[in-house]
Amino acid sequence: MRKSTIAAMAIVVALSLWLWSGSDAKQHDVEQSATALNTAPVSLLKVQYRHSVASDIERVVKIQGQLEPFRSAVLRAETEETIKEIHVEKGQQVSKGDLLFSLELGDRMERLAEAKAQLLQYQVKLKGIKKLGKTNLSSENSLREAETNLAAANTQLAAIKLDIKHTRIRAPFTGIVNDYLIEVGELVQMGDNLATLVECSRLLATAQVPQLTAGKFSLGQALEIITAADERIKGTITYISSVADEATRSFRIEAEIDNRDRGVAAGMSATLAIPADNVSAHFISPAHLTLGNDGSIGVYIVAEEDRVQFFPIRMLRNESAGTWITGLPEKVRIVTLGQGFVINNQKIIPIAEPDKTAAAAGAVL
């Protein structure tokens, strides 16, 4: 019994020693594997870049605006009377002085004849008093009264003539009868709207310019107006407000454009493209743009120690072949391939973009 107990204890001790020695070996293997991983070379990402040197270009400020008639007038009744005749159609071109509407004369001609007769009467009376004054047969008061009556008669005659003139509504300038709001037989009161006359042979492109930009423009400066139909028209700045709008703190700007061919309609929205100043910019393909961690638009460049660096940019002008941007140093290596797989400050293997001119020449040869 004692021998069997001793044998069992010996087996347990031997087994424990064997397990301990195996665990130590495994631990040694794990440590060796970790060391190998830490010392293994890291595979760097290859990205393609091209050299870019900034150029001075003209910065164009684009402002949303609209096209307005060069002149617009609401014609109003200047006397009370019934509409007798309408001489024009809506949309008709008229010249300055053309008759647009006629009102009934009423008793105005009778009042005119009466005013003329009264004027003649006071003229004769004044003449007689002056003759009597030479013989001291008339007083100074009689002379003054006669002169006053004559002046009043002249005023009354002028008033009735003006009232008759107001029954003939004429065009104050050459333009288009855009609309009228009356019909024959309708009674109009003094001040009632009759029609709207607009001049569209010239148009005004107007916009509200931000206060930080307004000082960059000047009267007589050329600009381009881009209509909603993508028509491009040359114009000239004719007005810049000296006082900012109280609500928006922006300044009204007007540019005149020639529209004698009636190619553009007033009331359309338009973009005013105004040259402002020269800035240093790089020309790139839009495909080279990417997003930063904060969502800003920018590009990656190859910086020192072959690490990529993200630069947020501002787009100045789009052209068919690419985009002009600012926000980069004067000379940079812009990442053109692989920018979607890198992060800021990541070390990479930079590869210069092939010279397309040389490649094309080689293909020809």
mmCIF file of N, CA and C in Angstrom, residues 73-166:
data_model
loop_
_atom_site.group_PDB
_atom_site.id
_atom_site.type_symbol
_atom_site.label_atom_id
_atom_site.label_comp_id
_atom_site.label_asym_id
_atom_site.label_seq_id
_atom_site.Cartn_x
_atom_site.Cartn_y
_atom_site.Cartn_z
ATOM 1 N N ALA A 73 -41.989 103.921 -66.164
ATOM 2 C CA ALA A 73 -42.852 104.977 -65.627
ATOM 3 C C ALA A 73 -44.294 104.503 -65.587
ATOM 4 N N VAL A 74 -44.961 104.814 -64.485
ATOM 5 C CA VAL A 74 -46.397 104.565 -64.368
ATOM 6 C C VAL A 74 -47.107 105.868 -64.731
ATOM 7 N N LEU A 75 -47.893 105.839 -65.805
ATOM 8 C CA LEU A 75 -48.619 107.034 -66.249
ATOM 9 C C LEU A 75 -49.915 107.135 -65.465
ATOM 10 N N ARG A 76 -50.179 108.327 -64.899
ATOM 11 C CA ARG A 76 -51.360 108.537 -64.066
ATOM 12 C C ARG A 76 -52.225 109.655 -64.630
ATOM 13 N N ALA A 77 -53.518 109.562 -64.344
ATOM 14 C CA ALA A 77 -54.458 110.600 -64.785
ATOM 15 C C ALA A 77 -54.179 111.890 -64.021
ATOM 16 N N GLU A 78 -54.184 113.009 -64.747
ATOM 17 C CA GLU A 78 -53.950 114.313 -64.123
ATOM 18 C C GLU A 78 -55.201 115.178 -64.144
ATOM 19 N N THR A 79 -56.318 114.566 -64.526
ATOM 20 C CA THR A 79 -57.615 115.235 -64.466
ATOM 21 C C THR A 79 -58.691 114.167 -64.332
ATOM 22 N N GLU A 80 -59.882 114.579 -63.962
ATOM 23 C CA GLU A 80 -60.991 113.637 -63.812
ATOM 24 C C GLU A 80 -61.854 113.658 -65.058
ATOM 25 N N GLU A 81 -62.000 112.492 -65.701
ATOM 26 C CA GLU A 81 -62.814 112.440 -66.914
ATOM 27 C C GLU A 81 -62.984 110.982 -67.350
ATOM 28 N N THR A 82 -63.825 110.789 -68.353
ATOM 29 C CA THR A 82 -64.102 109.463 -68.907
ATOM 30 C C THR A 82 -63.149 109.163 -70.065
ATOM 31 N N ILE A 83 -62.673 107.898 -70.139
ATOM 32 C CA ILE A 83 -61.799 107.490 -71.241
ATOM 33 C C ILE A 83 -62.600 107.502 -72.543
ATOM 34 N N LYS A 84 -62.105 108.264 -73.517
ATOM 35 C CA LYS A 84 -62.782 108.364 -74.809
ATOM 36 C C LYS A 84 -62.211 107.369 -75.821
ATOM 37 N N GLU A 85 -60.876 107.257 -75.860
ATOM 38 C CA GLU A 85 -60.252 106.399 -76.874
ATOM 39 C C GLU A 85 -58.885 105.924 -76.395
ATOM 40 N N ILE A 86 -58.571 104.663 -76.747
ATOM 41 C CA ILE A 86 -57.245 104.089 -76.479
ATOM 42 C C ILE A 86 -56.543 103.925 -77.820
ATOM 43 N N HIS A 87 -55.405 104.568 -77.985
ATOM 44 C CA HIS A 87 -54.742 104.641 -79.290
ATOM 45 C C HIS A 87 -53.630 103.608 -79.472
ATOM 46 N N VAL A 88 -53.342 102.809 -78.466
ATOM 47 C CA VAL A 88 -52.219 101.865 -78.541
ATOM 48 C C VAL A 88 -52.659 100.482 -78.081
ATOM 49 N N GLU A 89 -51.813 99.494 -78.389
ATOM 50 C CA GLU A 89 -52.023 98.131 -77.916
ATOM 51 C C GLU A 89 -50.975 97.806 -76.850
ATOM 52 N N LYS A 90 -51.280 96.840 -76.026
ATOM 53 C CA LYS A 90 -50.298 96.390 -75.045
ATOM 54 C C LYS A 90 -49.079 95.807 -75.765
ATOM 55 N N GLY A 91 -47.902 96.194 -75.306
ATOM 56 C CA GLY A 91 -46.668 95.710 -75.918
ATOM 57 C C GLY A 91 -46.224 96.519 -77.122
ATOM 58 N N GLN A 92 -46.951 97.573 -77.459
ATOM 59 C CA GLN A 92 -46.624 98.370 -78.650
ATOM 60 C C GLN A 92 -45.457 99.307 -78.371
ATOM 61 N N GLN A 93 -44.568 99.423 -79.364
ATOM 62 C CA GLN A 93 -43.467 100.374 -79.299
ATOM 63 C C GLN A 93 -43.991 101.757 -79.658
ATOM 64 N N VAL A 94 -43.669 102.759 -78.842
ATOM 65 C CA VAL A 94 -44.116 104.128 -79.099
ATOM 66 C C VAL A 94 -42.921 105.064 -78.995
ATOM 67 N N SER A 95 -43.071 106.227 -79.597
ATOM 68 C CA SER A 95 -42.028 107.248 -79.531
ATOM 69 C C SER A 95 -42.449 108.352 -78.572
ATOM 70 N N LYS A 96 -41.481 109.117 -78.125
ATOM 71 C CA LYS A 96 -41.769 110.220 -77.218
ATOM 72 C C LYS A 96 -42.765 111.180 -77.862
ATOM 73 N N GLY A 97 -43.843 111.513 -77.141
ATOM 74 C CA GLY A 97 -44.857 112.436 -77.638
ATOM 75 C C GLY A 97 -46.034 111.767 -78.317
ATOM 76 N N ASP A 98 -45.956 110.456 -78.590
ATOM 77 C CA ASP A 98 -47.085 109.761 -79.229
ATOM 78 C C ASP A 98 -48.307 109.784 -78.317
ATOM 79 N N LEU A 99 -49.495 109.948 -78.937
ATOM 80 C CA LEU A 99 -50.746 109.962 -78.185
ATOM 81 C C LEU A 99 -51.120 108.537 -77.789
ATOM 82 N N LEU A 100 -51.337 108.325 -76.501
ATOM 83 C CA LEU A 100 -51.670 106.999 -75.989
ATOM 84 C C LEU A 100 -53.159 106.862 -75.679
ATOM 85 N N PHE A 101 -53.721 107.841 -74.959
ATOM 86 C CA PHE A 101 -55.126 107.797 -74.549
ATOM 87 C C PHE A 101 -55.743 109.182 -74.686
ATOM 88 N N SER A 102 -57.052 109.198 -74.992
ATOM 89 C CA SER A 102 -57.813 110.451 -75.044
ATOM 90 C C SER A 102 -58.950 110.380 -74.037
ATOM 91 N N LEU A 103 -59.168 111.495 -73.323
ATOM 92 C CA LEU A 103 -60.296 111.606 -72.404
ATOM 93 C C LEU A 103 -61.356 112.516 -73.021
ATOM 94 N N GLU A 104 -62.579 112.361 -72.575
ATOM 95 C CA GLU A 104 -63.647 113.269 -73.015
ATOM 96 C C GLU A 104 -63.305 114.692 -72.587
ATOM 97 N N LEU A 105 -63.702 115.670 -73.419
ATOM 98 C CA LEU A 105 -63.421 117.065 -73.090
ATOM 99 C C LEU A 105 -64.452 117.659 -72.132
ATOM 100 N N GLY A 106 -65.665 117.120 -72.150
ATOM 101 C CA GLY A 106 -66.707 117.677 -71.289
ATOM 102 C C GLY A 106 -67.007 119.119 -71.677
ATOM 103 N N ASP A 107 -67.067 120.020 -70.683
ATOM 104 C CA ASP A 107 -67.358 121.432 -70.950
ATOM 105 C C ASP A 107 -66.089 122.270 -71.004
ATOM 106 N N ARG A 108 -64.968 121.643 -71.212
ATOM 107 C CA ARG A 108 -63.701 122.364 -71.152
ATOM 108 C C ARG A 108 -63.569 123.398 -72.269
ATOM 109 N N MET A 109 -64.071 123.117 -73.451
ATOM 110 C CA MET A 109 -63.954 124.089 -74.540
ATOM 111 C C MET A 109 -64.795 125.322 -74.247
ATOM 112 N N GLU A 110 -65.979 125.146 -73.653
ATOM 113 C CA GLU A 110 -66.809 126.291 -73.273
ATOM 114 C C GLU A 110 -66.108 127.122 -72.199
ATOM 115 N N ARG A 111 -65.491 126.437 -71.238
ATOM 116 C CA ARG A 111 -64.773 127.148 -70.180
ATOM 117 C C ARG A 111 -63.562 127.874 -70.747
ATOM 118 N N LEU A 112 -62.968 127.308 -71.785
ATOM 119 C CA LEU A 112 -61.843 127.969 -72.439
ATOM 120 C C LEU A 112 -62.296 129.257 -73.111
ATOM 121 N N ALA A 113 -63.411 129.184 -73.834
ATOM 122 C CA ALA A 113 -63.931 130.382 -74.506
ATOM 123 C C ALA A 113 -64.298 131.452 -73.489
ATOM 124 N N GLU A 114 -64.889 131.032 -72.381
ATOM 125 C CA GLU A 114 -65.270 131.985 -71.337
ATOM 126 C C GLU A 114 -64.042 132.648 -70.729
ATOM 127 N N ALA A 115 -62.997 131.871 -70.490
ATOM 128 C CA ALA A 115 -61.782 132.427 -69.904
ATOM 129 C C ALA A 115 -61.114 133.405 -70.859
ATOM 130 N N LYS A 116 -61.152 133.110 -72.158
ATOM 131 C CA LYS A 116 -60.570 134.036 -73.141
ATOM 132 C C LYS A 116 -61.343 135.345 -73.185
ATOM 133 N N ALA A 117 -62.677 135.238 -73.150
ATOM 134 C CA ALA A 117 -63.509 136.446 -73.193
ATOM 135 C C ALA A 117 -63.280 137.305 -71.958
ATOM 136 N N GLN A 118 -63.193 136.657 -70.804
ATOM 137 C CA GLN A 118 -62.983 137.413 -69.571
ATOM 138 C C GLN A 118 -61.620 138.089 -69.579
ATOM 139 N N LEU A 119 -60.633 137.403 -70.112
ATOM 140 C CA LEU A 119 -59.304 137.988 -70.204
ATOM 141 C C LEU A 119 -59.331 139.221 -71.099
ATOM 142 N N LEU A 120 -60.013 139.107 -72.226
ATOM 143 C CA LEU A 120 -60.113 140.250 -73.139
ATOM 144 C C LEU A 120 -60.809 141.426 -72.460
ATOM 145 N N GLN A 121 -61.851 141.116 -71.705
ATOM 146 C CA GLN A 121 -62.602 142.161 -71.004
ATOM 147 C C GLN A 121 -61.702 142.907 -70.023
ATOM 148 N N TYR A 122 -60.901 142.171 -69.250
ATOM 149 C CA TYR A 122 -60.030 142.821 -68.266
ATOM 150 C C TYR A 122 -58.887 143.579 -68.937
ATOM 151 N N GLN A 123 -58.466 143.101 -70.099
ATOM 152 C CA GLN A 123 -57.428 143.828 -70.833
ATOM 153 C C GLN A 123 -57.940 145.199 -71.285
ATOM 154 N N VAL A 124 -59.196 145.227 -71.820
ATOM 155 C CA VAL A 124 -59.802 146.484 -72.282
ATOM 156 C C VAL A 124 -60.015 147.433 -71.108
ATOM 157 N N LYS A 125 -60.492 146.865 -69.996
ATOM 158 C CA LYS A 125 -60.767 147.701 -68.828
ATOM 159 C C LYS A 125 -59.493 148.335 -68.295
ATOM 160 N N LEU A 126 -58.404 147.545 -68.226
ATOM 161 C CA LEU A 126 -57.145 148.076 -67.733
ATOM 162 C C LEU A 126 -56.614 149.161 -68.657
ATOM 163 N N LYS A 127 -56.798 148.939 -69.949
ATOM 164 C CA LYS A 127 -56.325 149.934 -70.916
ATOM 165 C C LYS A 127 -57.055 151.259 -70.726
ATOM 166 N N GLY A 128 -58.395 151.195 -70.484
ATOM 167 C CA GLY A 128 -59.181 152.413 -70.277
ATOM 168 C C GLY A 128 -58.782 153.136 -69.008
ATOM 169 N N ILE A 129 -58.521 152.367 -67.929
ATOM 170 C CA ILE A 129 -58.149 153.002 -66.668
ATOM 171 C C ILE A 129 -56.811 153.713 -66.809
ATOM 172 N N LYS A 130 -55.905 153.104 -67.574
ATOM 173 C CA LYS A 130 -54.611 153.747 -67.764
ATOM 174 C C LYS A 130 -54.750 155.064 -68.524
ATOM 175 N N LYS A 131 -55.668 155.097 -69.494
ATOM 176 C CA LYS A 131 -55.894 156.345 -70.239
ATOM 177 C C LYS A 131 -56.451 157.424 -69.324
ATOM 178 N N LEU A 132 -57.422 157.029 -68.482
ATOM 179 C CA LEU A 132 -58.001 157.995 -67.557
ATOM 180 C C LEU A 132 -56.971 158.469 -66.542
ATOM 181 N N GLY A 133 -56.021 157.582 -66.221
ATOM 182 C CA GLY A 133 -55.008 157.971 -65.252
ATOM 183 C C GLY A 133 -54.134 159.093 -65.755
ATOM 184 N N LYS A 134 -53.978 159.177 -67.048
ATOM 185 C CA LYS A 134 -53.168 160.254 -67.608
ATOM 186 C C LYS A 134 -53.825 161.620 -67.411
ATOM 187 N N THR A 135 -55.144 161.614 -67.277
ATOM 188 C CA THR A 135 -55.886 162.882 -67.085
ATOM 189 C C THR A 135 -56.347 163.028 -65.643
ATOM 190 N N ASN A 136 -55.789 162.149 -64.756
ATOM 191 C CA ASN A 136 -56.129 162.177 -63.337
ATOM 192 C C ASN A 136 -57.598 161.916 -63.066
ATOM 193 N N LEU A 137 -58.261 161.128 -63.970
ATOM 194 C CA LEU A 137 -59.675 160.824 -63.772
ATOM 195 C C LEU A 137 -59.881 159.442 -63.145
ATOM 196 N N SER A 138 -58.819 158.693 -62.890
ATOM 197 C CA SER A 138 -58.936 157.378 -62.245
ATOM 198 C C SER A 138 -57.999 157.330 -61.048
ATOM 199 N N SER A 139 -58.404 156.549 -60.044
ATOM 200 C CA SER A 139 -57.609 156.469 -58.820
ATOM 201 C C SER A 139 -56.563 155.359 -58.936
ATOM 202 N N GLU A 140 -55.638 155.407 -57.991
ATOM 203 C CA GLU A 140 -54.601 154.377 -57.933
ATOM 204 C C GLU A 140 -55.201 153.020 -57.587
ATOM 205 N N ASN A 141 -56.234 153.001 -56.740
ATOM 206 C CA ASN A 141 -56.888 151.753 -56.354
ATOM 207 C C ASN A 141 -57.560 151.078 -57.541
ATOM 208 N N SER A 142 -58.190 151.873 -58.406
ATOM 209 C CA SER A 142 -58.855 151.322 -59.590
ATOM 210 C C SER A 142 -57.842 150.656 -60.514
ATOM 211 N N LEU A 143 -56.681 151.263 -60.634
ATOM 212 C CA LEU A 143 -55.642 150.707 -61.491
ATOM 213 C C LEU A 143 -55.145 149.365 -60.931
ATOM 214 N N ARG A 144 -54.916 149.324 -59.602
ATOM 215 C CA ARG A 144 -54.436 148.088 -58.995
ATOM 216 C C ARG A 144 -55.475 146.972 -59.102
ATOM 217 N N GLU A 145 -56.736 147.323 -58.920
ATOM 218 C CA GLU A 145 -57.802 146.323 -59.024
ATOM 219 C C GLU A 145 -57.881 145.746 -60.431
ATOM 220 N N ALA A 146 -57.752 146.600 -61.437
ATOM 221 C CA ALA A 146 -57.811 146.148 -62.827
ATOM 222 C C ALA A 146 -56.634 145.232 -63.153
ATOM 223 N N GLU A 147 -55.460 145.571 -62.643
ATOM 224 C CA GLU A 147 -54.280 144.741 -62.885
ATOM 225 C C GLU A 147 -54.421 143.373 -62.206
ATOM 226 N N THR A 148 -55.010 143.378 -60.995
ATOM 227 C CA THR A 148 -55.223 142.114 -60.280
ATOM 228 C C THR A 148 -56.205 141.226 -61.024
ATOM 229 N N ASN A 149 -57.282 141.816 -61.506
ATOM 230 C CA ASN A 149 -58.288 141.044 -62.253
ATOM 231 C C ASN A 149 -57.702 140.457 -63.536
ATOM 232 N N LEU A 150 -56.864 141.233 -64.188
ATOM 233 C CA LEU A 150 -56.247 140.752 -65.425
ATOM 234 C C LEU A 150 -55.311 139.571 -65.137
ATOM 235 N N ALA A 151 -54.543 139.662 -64.056
ATOM 236 C CA ALA A 151 -53.638 138.568 -63.691
ATOM 237 C C ALA A 151 -54.423 137.300 -63.367
ATOM 238 N N ALA A 152 -55.544 137.448 -62.651
ATOM 239 C CA ALA A 152 -56.376 136.288 -62.312
ATOM 240 C C ALA A 152 -56.964 135.658 -63.566
ATOM 241 N N ALA A 153 -57.361 136.499 -64.541
ATOM 242 C CA ALA A 153 -57.915 135.986 -65.792
ATOM 243 C C ALA A 153 -56.862 135.203 -66.574
ATOM 244 N N ASN A 154 -55.627 135.703 -66.571
ATOM 245 C CA ASN A 154 -54.534 134.979 -67.234
ATOM 246 C C ASN A 154 -54.299 133.617 -66.584
ATOM 247 N N THR A 155 -54.338 133.587 -65.252
ATOM 248 C CA THR A 155 -54.139 132.332 -64.517
ATOM 249 C C THR A 155 -55.248 131.341 -64.825
ATOM 250 N N GLN A 156 -56.488 131.835 -64.871
ATOM 251 C CA GLN A 156 -57.624 130.959 -65.155
ATOM 252 C C GLN A 156 -57.538 130.382 -66.564
ATOM 253 N N LEU A 157 -57.118 131.202 -67.515
ATOM 254 C CA LEU A 157 -56.983 130.728 -68.894
ATOM 255 C C LEU A 157 -55.890 129.658 -68.992
ATOM 256 N N ALA A 158 -54.769 129.891 -68.302
ATOM 257 C CA ALA A 158 -53.677 128.908 -68.318
ATOM 258 C C ALA A 158 -54.119 127.592 -67.683
ATOM 259 N N ALA A 159 -54.939 127.670 -66.629
ATOM 260 C CA ALA A 159 -55.397 126.466 -65.936
ATOM 261 C C ALA A 159 -56.307 125.633 -66.820
ATOM 262 N N ILE A 160 -57.225 126.260 -67.536
ATOM 263 C CA ILE A 160 -58.133 125.500 -68.392
ATOM 264 C C ILE A 160 -57.380 124.902 -69.582
ATOM 265 N N LYS A 161 -56.377 125.643 -70.099
ATOM 266 C CA LYS A 161 -55.562 125.090 -71.187
ATOM 267 C C LYS A 161 -54.796 123.846 -70.721
ATOM 268 N N LEU A 162 -54.255 123.907 -69.498
ATOM 269 C CA LEU A 162 -53.528 122.761 -68.959
ATOM 270 C C LEU A 162 -54.467 121.584 -68.728
ATOM 271 N N ASP A 163 -55.687 121.869 -68.265
ATOM 272 C CA ASP A 163 -56.658 120.798 -68.032
ATOM 273 C C ASP A 163 -57.028 120.112 -69.347
ATOM 274 N N ILE A 164 -57.158 120.900 -70.406
ATOM 275 C CA ILE A 164 -57.441 120.323 -71.729
ATOM 276 C C ILE A 164 -56.261 119.460 -72.194
ATOM 277 N N LYS A 165 -55.048 119.944 -71.935
ATOM 278 C CA LYS A 165 -53.855 119.174 -72.309
ATOM 279 C C LYS A 165 -53.824 117.831 -71.587
ATOM 280 N N HIS A 166 -54.307 117.802 -70.354
ATOM 281 C CA HIS A 166 -54.294 116.565 -69.566
ATOM 282 C C HIS A 166 -55.290 115.526 -70.066
#
